[in-house]
PDB file of C-alpha atoms in Angstrom:
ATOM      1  CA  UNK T 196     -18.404  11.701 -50.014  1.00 62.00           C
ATOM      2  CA  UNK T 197     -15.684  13.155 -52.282  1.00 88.00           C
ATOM      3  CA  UNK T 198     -17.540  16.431 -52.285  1.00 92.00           C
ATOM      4  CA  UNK T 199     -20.266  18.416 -50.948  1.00 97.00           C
ATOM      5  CA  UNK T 200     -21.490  21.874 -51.670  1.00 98.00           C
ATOM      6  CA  UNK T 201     -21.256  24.678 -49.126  1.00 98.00           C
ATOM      7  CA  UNK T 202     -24.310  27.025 -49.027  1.00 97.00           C
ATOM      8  CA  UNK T 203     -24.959  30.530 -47.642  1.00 97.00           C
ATOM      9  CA  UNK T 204     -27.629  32.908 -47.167  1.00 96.00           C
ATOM     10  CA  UNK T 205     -26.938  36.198 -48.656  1.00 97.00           C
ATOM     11  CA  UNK T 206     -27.787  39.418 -50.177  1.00 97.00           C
ATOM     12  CA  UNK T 207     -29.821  40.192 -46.504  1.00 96.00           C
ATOM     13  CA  UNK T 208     -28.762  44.328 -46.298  1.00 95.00           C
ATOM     14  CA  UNK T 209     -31.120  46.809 -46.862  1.00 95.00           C
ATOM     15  CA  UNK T 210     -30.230  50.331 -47.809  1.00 93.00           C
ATOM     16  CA  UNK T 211     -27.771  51.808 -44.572  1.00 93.00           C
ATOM     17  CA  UNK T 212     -28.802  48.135 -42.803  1.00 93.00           C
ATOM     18  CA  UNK T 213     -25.537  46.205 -43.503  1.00 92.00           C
ATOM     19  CA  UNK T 214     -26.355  42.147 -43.289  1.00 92.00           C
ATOM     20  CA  UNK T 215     -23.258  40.010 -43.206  1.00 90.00           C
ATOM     21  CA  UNK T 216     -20.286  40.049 -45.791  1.00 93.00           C
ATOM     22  CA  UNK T 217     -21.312  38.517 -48.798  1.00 94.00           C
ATOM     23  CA  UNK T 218     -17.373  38.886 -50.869  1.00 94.00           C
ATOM     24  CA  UNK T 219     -15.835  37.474 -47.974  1.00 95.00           C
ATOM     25  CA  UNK T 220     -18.456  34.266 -47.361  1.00 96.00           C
ATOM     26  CA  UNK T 221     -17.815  33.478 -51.289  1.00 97.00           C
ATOM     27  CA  UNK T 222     -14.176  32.539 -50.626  1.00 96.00           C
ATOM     28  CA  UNK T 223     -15.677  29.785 -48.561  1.00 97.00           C
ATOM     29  CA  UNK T 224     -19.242  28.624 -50.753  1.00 97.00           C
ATOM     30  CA  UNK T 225     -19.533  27.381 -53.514  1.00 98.00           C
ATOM     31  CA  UNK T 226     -23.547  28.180 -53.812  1.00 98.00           C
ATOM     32  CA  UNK T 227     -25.426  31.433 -52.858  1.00 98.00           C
ATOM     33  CA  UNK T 228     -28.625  31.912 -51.056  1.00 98.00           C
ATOM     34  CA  UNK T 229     -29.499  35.021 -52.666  1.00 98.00           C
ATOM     35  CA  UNK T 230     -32.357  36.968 -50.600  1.00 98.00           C
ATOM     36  CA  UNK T 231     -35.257  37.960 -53.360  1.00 98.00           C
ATOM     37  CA  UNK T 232     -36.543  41.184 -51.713  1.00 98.00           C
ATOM     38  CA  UNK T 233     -39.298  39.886 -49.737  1.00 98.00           C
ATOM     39  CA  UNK T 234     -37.987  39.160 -46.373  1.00 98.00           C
ATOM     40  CA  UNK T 235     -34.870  41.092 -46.909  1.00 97.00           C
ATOM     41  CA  UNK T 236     -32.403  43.054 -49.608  1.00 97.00           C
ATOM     42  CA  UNK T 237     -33.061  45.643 -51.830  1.00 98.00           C
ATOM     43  CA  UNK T 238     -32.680  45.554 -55.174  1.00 98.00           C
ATOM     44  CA  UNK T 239     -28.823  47.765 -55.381  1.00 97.00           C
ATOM     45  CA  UNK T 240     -27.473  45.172 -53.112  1.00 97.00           C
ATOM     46  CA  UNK T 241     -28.768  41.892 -54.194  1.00 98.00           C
ATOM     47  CA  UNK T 242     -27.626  43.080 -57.486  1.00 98.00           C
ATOM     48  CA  UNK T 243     -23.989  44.106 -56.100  1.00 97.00           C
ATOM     49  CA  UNK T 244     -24.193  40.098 -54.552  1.00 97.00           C
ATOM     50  CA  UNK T 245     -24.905  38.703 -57.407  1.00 98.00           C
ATOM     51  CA  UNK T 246     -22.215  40.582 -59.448  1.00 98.00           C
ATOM     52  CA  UNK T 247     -19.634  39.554 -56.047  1.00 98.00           C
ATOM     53  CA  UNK T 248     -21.128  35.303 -56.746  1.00 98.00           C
ATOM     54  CA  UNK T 249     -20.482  35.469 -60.683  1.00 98.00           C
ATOM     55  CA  UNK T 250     -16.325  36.869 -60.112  1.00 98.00           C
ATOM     56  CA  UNK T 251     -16.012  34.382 -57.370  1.00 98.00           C
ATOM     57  CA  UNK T 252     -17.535  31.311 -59.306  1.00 98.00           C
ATOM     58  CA  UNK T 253     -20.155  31.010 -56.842  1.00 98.00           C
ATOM     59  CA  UNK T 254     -23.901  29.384 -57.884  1.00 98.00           C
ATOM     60  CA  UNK T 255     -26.822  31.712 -57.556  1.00 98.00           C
ATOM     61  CA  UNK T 256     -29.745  29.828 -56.136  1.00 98.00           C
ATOM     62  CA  UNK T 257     -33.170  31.871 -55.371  1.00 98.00           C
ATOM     63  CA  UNK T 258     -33.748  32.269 -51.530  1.00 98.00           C
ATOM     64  CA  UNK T 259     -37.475  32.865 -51.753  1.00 98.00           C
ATOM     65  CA  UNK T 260     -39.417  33.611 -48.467  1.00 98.00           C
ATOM     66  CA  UNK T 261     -43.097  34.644 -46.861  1.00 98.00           C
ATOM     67  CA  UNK T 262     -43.306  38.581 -47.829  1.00 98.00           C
ATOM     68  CA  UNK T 263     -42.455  39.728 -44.499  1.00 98.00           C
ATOM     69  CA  UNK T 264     -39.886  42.437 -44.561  1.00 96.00           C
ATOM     70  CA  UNK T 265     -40.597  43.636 -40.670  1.00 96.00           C
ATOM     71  CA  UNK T 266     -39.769  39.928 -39.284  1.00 96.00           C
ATOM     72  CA  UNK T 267     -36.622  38.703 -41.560  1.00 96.00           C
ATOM     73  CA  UNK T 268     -39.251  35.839 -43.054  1.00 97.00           C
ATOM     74  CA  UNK T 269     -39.206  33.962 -39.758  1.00 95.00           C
ATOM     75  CA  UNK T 270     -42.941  34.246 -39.550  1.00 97.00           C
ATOM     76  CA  UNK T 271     -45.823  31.999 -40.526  1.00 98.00           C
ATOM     77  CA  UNK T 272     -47.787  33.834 -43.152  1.00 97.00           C
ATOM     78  CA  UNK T 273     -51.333  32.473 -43.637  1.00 97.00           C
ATOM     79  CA  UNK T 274     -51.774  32.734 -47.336  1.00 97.00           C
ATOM     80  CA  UNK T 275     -53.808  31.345 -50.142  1.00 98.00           C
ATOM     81  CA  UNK T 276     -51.436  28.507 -51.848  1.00 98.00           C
ATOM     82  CA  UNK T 277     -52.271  31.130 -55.039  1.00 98.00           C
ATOM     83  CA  UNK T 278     -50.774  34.251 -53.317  1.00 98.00           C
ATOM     84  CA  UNK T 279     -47.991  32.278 -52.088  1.00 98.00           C
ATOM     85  CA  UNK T 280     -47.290  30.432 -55.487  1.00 98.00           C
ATOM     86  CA  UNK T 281     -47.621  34.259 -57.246  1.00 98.00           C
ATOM     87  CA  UNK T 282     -45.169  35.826 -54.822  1.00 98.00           C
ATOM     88  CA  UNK T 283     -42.388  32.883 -54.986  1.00 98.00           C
ATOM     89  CA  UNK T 284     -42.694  33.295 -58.932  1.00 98.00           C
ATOM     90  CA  UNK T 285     -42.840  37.055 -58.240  1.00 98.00           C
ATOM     91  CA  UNK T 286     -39.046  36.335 -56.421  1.00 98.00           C
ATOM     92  CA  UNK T 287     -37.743  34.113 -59.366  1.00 98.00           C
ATOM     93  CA  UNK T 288     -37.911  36.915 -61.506  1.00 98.00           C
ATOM     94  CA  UNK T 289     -36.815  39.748 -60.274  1.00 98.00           C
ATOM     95  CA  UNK T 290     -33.866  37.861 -59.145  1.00 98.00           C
ATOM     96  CA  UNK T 291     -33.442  35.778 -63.150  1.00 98.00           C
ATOM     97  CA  UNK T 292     -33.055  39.715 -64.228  1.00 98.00           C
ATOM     98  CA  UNK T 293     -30.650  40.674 -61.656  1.00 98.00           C
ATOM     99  CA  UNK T 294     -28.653  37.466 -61.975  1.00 98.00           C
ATOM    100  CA  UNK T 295     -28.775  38.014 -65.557  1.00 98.00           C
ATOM    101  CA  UNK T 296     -27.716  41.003 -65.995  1.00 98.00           C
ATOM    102  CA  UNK T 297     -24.404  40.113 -64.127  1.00 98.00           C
ATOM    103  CA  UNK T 298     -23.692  37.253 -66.137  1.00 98.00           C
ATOM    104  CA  UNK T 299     -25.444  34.765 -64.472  1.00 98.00           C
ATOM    105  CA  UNK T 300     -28.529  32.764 -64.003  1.00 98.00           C
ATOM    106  CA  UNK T 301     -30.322  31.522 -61.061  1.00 98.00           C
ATOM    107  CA  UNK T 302     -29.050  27.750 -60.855  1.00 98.00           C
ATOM    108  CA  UNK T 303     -31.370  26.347 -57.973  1.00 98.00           C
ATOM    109  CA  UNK T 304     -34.427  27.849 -55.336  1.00 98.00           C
ATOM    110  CA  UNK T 305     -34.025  27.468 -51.896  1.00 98.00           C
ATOM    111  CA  UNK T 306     -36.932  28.653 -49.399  1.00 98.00           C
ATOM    112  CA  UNK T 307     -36.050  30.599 -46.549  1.00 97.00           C
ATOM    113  CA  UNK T 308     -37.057  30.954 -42.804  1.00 94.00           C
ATOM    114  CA  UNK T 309     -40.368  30.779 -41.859  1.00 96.00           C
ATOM    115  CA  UNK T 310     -41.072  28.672 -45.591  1.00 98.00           C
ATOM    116  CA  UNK T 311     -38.178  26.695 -45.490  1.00 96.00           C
ATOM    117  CA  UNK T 312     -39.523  25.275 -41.916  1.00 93.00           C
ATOM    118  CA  UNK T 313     -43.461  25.347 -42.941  1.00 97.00           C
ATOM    119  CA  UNK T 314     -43.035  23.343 -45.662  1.00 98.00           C
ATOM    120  CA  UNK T 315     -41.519  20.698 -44.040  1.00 95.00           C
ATOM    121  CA  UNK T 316     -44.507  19.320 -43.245  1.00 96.00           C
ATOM    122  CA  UNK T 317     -47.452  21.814 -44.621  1.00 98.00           C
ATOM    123  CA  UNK T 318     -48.708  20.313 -48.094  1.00 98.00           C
ATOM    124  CA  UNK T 319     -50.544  23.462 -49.280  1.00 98.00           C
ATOM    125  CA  UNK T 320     -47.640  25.662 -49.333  1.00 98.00           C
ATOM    126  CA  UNK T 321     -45.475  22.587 -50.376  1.00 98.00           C
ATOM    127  CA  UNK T 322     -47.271  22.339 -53.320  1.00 98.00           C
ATOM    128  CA  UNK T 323     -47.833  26.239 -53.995  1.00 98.00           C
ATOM    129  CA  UNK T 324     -43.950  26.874 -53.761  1.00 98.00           C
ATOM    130  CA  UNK T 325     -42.914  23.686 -56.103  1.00 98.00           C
ATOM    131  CA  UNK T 326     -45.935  25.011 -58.517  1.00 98.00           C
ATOM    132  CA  UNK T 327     -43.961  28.477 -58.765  1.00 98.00           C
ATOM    133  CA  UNK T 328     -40.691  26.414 -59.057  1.00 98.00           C
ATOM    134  CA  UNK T 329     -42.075  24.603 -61.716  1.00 98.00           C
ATOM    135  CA  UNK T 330     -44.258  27.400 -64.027  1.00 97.00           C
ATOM    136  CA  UNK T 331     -41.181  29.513 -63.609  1.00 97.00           C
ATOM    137  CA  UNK T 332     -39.813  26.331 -66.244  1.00 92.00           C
ATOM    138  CA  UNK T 333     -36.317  26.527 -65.712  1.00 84.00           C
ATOM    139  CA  UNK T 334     -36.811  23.290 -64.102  1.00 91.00           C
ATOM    140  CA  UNK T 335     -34.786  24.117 -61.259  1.00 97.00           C
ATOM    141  CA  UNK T 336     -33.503  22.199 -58.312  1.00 98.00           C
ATOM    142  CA  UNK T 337     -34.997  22.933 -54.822  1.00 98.00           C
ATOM    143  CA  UNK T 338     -32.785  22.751 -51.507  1.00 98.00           C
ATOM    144  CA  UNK T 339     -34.734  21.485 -48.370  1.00 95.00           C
ATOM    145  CA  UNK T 340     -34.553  19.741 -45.533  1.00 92.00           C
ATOM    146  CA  UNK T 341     -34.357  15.551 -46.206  1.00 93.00           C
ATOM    147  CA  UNK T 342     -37.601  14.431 -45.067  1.00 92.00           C
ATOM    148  CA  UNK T 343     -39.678  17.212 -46.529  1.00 95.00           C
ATOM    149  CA  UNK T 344     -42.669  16.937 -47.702  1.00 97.00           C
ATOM    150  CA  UNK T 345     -41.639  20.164 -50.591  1.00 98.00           C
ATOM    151  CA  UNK T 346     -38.622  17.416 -51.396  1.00 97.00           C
ATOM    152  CA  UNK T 347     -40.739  14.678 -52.163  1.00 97.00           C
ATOM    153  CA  UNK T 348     -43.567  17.283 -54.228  1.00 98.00           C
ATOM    154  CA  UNK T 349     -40.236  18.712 -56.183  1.00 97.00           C
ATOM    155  CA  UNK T 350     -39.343  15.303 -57.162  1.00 97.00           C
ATOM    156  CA  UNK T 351     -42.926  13.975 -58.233  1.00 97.00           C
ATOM    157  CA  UNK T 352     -43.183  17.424 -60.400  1.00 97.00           C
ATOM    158  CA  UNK T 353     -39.659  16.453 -61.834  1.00 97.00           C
ATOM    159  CA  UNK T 354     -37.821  18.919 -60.261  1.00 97.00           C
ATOM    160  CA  UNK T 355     -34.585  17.858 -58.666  1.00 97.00           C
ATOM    161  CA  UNK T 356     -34.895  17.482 -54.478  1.00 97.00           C
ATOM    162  CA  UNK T 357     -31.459  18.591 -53.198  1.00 98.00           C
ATOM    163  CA  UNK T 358     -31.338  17.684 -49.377  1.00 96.00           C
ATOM    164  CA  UNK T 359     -29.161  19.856 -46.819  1.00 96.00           C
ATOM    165  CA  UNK T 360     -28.103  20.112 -43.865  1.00 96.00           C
ATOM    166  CA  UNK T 361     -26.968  23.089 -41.495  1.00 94.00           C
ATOM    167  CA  UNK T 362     -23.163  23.205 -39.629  1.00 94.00           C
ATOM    168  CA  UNK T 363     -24.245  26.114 -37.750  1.00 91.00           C
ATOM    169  CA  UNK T 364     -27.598  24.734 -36.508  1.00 92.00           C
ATOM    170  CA  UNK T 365     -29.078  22.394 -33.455  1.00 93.00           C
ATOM    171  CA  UNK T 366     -31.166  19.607 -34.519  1.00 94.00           C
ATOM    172  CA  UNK T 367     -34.473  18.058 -32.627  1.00 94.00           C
ATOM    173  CA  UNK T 368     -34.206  13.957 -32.470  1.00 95.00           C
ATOM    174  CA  UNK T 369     -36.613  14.020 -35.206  1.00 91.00           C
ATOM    175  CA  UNK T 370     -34.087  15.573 -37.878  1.00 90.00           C
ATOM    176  CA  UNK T 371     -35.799  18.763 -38.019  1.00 90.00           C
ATOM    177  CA  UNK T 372     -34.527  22.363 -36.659  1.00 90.00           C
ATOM    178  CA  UNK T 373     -34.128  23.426 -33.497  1.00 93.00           C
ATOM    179  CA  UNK T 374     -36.383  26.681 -33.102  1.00 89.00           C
ATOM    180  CA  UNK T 375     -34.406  29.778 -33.233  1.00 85.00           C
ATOM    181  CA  UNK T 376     -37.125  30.265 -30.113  1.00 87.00           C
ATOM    182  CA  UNK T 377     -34.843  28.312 -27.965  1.00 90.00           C
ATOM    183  CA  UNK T 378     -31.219  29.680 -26.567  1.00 84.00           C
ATOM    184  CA  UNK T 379     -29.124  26.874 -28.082  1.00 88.00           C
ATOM    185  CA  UNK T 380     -30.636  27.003 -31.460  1.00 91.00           C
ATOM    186  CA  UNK T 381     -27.653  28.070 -33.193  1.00 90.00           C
ATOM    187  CA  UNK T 382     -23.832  26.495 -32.767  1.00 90.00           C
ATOM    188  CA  UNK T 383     -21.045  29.253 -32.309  1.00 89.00           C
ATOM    189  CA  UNK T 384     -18.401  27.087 -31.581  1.00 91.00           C
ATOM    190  CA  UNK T 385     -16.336  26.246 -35.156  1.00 92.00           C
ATOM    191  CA  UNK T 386     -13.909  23.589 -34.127  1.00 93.00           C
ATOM    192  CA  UNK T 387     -17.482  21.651 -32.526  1.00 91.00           C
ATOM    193  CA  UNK T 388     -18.987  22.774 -35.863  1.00 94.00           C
ATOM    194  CA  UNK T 389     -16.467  21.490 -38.431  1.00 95.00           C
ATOM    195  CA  UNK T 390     -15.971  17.703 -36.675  1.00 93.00           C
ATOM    196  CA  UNK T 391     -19.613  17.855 -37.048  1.00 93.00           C
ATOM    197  CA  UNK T 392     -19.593  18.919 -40.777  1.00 95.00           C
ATOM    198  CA  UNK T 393     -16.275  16.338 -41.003  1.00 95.00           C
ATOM    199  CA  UNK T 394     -19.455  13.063 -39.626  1.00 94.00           C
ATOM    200  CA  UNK T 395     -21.723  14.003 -42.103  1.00 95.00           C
ATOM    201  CA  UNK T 396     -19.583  14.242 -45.016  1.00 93.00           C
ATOM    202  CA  UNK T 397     -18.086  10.457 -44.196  1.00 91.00           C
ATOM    203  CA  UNK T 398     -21.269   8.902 -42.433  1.00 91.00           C
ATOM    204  CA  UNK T 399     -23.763  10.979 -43.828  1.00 93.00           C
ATOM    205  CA  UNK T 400     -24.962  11.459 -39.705  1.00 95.00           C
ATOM    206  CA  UNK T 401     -25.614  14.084 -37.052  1.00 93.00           C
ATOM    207  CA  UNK T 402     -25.618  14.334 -33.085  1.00 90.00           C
ATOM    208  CA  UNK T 403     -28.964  15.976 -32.552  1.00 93.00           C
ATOM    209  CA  UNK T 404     -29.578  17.984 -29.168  1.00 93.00           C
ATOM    210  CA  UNK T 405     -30.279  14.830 -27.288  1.00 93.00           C
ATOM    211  CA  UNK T 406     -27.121  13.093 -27.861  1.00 91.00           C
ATOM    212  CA  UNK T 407     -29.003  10.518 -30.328  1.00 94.00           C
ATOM    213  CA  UNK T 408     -27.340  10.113 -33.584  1.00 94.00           C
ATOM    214  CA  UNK T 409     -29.671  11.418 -36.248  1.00 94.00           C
ATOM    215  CA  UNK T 410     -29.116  10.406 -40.351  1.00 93.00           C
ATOM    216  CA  UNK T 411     -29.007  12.737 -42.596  1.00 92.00           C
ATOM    217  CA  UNK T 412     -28.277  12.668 -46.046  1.00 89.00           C
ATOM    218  CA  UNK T 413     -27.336  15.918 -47.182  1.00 95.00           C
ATOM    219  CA  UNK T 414     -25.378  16.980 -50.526  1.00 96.00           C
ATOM    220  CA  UNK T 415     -24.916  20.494 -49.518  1.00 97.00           C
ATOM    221  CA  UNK T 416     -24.022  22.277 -45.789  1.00 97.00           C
ATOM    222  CA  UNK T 417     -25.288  25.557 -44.780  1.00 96.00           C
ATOM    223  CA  UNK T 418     -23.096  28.160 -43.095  1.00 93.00           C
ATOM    224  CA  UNK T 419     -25.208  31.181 -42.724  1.00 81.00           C
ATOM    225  CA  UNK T 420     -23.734  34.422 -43.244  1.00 72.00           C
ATOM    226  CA  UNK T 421     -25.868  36.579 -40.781  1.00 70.00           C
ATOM    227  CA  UNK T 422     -24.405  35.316 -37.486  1.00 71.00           C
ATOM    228  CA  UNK T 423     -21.743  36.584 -35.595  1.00 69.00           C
ATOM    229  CA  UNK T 424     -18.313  35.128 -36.820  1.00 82.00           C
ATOM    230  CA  UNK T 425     -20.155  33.496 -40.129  1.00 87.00           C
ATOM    231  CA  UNK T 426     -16.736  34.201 -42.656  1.00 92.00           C
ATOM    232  CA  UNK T 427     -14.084  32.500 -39.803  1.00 92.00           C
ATOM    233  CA  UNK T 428     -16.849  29.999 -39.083  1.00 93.00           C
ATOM    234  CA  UNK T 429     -17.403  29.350 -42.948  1.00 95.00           C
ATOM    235  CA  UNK T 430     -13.566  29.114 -43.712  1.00 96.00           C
ATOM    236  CA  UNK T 431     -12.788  26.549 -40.952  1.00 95.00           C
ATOM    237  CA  UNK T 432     -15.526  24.468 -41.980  1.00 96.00           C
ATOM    238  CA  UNK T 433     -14.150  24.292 -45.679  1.00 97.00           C
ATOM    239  CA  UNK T 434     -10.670  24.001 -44.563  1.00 97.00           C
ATOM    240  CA  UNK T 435     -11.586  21.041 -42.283  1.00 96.00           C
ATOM    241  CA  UNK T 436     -13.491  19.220 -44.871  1.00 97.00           C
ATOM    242  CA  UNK T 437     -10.572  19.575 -47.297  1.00 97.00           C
ATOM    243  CA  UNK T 438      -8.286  18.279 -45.095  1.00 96.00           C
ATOM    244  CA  UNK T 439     -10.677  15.354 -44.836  1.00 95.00           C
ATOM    245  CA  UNK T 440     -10.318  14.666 -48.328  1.00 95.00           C
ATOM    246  CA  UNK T 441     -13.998  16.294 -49.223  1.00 96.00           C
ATOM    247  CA  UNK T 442     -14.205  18.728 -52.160  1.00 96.00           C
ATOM    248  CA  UNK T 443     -16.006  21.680 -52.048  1.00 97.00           C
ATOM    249  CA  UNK T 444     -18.614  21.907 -55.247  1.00 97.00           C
ATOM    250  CA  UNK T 445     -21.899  23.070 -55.967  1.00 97.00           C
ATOM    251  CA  UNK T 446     -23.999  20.512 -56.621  1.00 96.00           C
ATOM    252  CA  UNK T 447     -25.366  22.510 -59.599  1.00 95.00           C
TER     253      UNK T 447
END
């Protein structure tokens, strides 16, 4: 690749609960996970992010989860595809006015949590999330997991499947997450991290937990902005890839 796009998931405080740094992750990104209200942020400080993303030239994607303040979105909610498809277009727009109103728009959706994993493989919320996508008619692009089955509903509904992958993350053989369940779900070490990031940008490959080399055909990394370390960890990874001779860009 010449470039990729560098992700994070922002906007996460609520009221005196501080979540990460969002103006120091956007020297790093080039797109923004922007938290919607449902499984975290309120609306003062998703509006503050979205003002920080416009002066840093950052893309403002939609990061639209289960309504499920209490457990961050990391929990299975067993809705009606209509209640789910109501409360993702519920999401779009409060964050389109928010966006808006700093300048911006919102450029791309991508699920979060407890969604993102689900619809890797459930069609009935697959299809209820790409619905909202899609009635929302801003025919925006949708960042999941390759493989999905979302990614391959986005594309038949002529929305744009983005596929990602996640520098801070352990993957299963099968190219899928490693639960945040499990103690060595999430990579802390950033020199492991960004030779990692360095493979998939020129092979377009993984090492999954196993040792097995996984594909995985990603135009845009995730560096989440919650963990511990997540602004070092997202500045070595873009300074590595540079020095590779990889761009960073939003693919929007």
């Amino acid at each position: 690749m010449t470039y990729i796009d560098l992700n994070s998931d922002v906007g996460e405080s609520f009221g005196n609960w501080v979540m990460g740094d969002d103006a120091a992750i956007f020297t790093s990104v080039s797109s923004a996970n922007v938290a919607c209200g449902f499984h975290a942020g309120d609306p003062s400080g998703i509006a503050q992010t979205c003002r920080d993303a416009v002066s840093a030239g950052v893309a403002i994607g939609a990061h639209v989860g289960y309504r499920d303040l209490a457990g961050f979105g990391r929990r299975f909610l067993d809705c009606s595809a209509t209640e789910l498809a109501d409360d993702v277009l519920y999401q779009l727009g409060a964050l389109q006015a928010l966006a808006r109103a700093a300048g911006s728009n919102i450029k791309y959706v991508k699920p979060h949590g407890a969604l993102y994993n689900t619809i890797v493989h459930h069609e009935v919320h697959a299809q209820a999330v790409v619905d909202a996508v899609k009635s929302f008619g801003e025919d925006l692009p949708v960042l999941l997991l390759p493989g999905s089955v979302a990614l391959t509903k986005a594309e038949h509904a002529g929305l744009r499947p983005v596929a990602e992958a996640f520098a801070d993350r352990n993957y299963n053989p099968d190219g899928t997450l490693v639960s945040r369940r499990e103690a060595n779900a999430v990579l802390h070490d950033s020199a492991q991290v960004t030779e990692n990031m360095i493979r998939l940008a020129s092979d377009g490959t993984l090492k999954a937990i196993d040792g097995s080399v996984i594909q995985m055909p990603a135009e845009s990394i995730c560096v989440h902005g919650d963990t511990a370390g997540s602004v070092a960890m997202a500045a070595a990874v873009r300074a590595g890839l540079e020095s590779a001779g990889v761009q960073i860009k939003s693919f929007v």
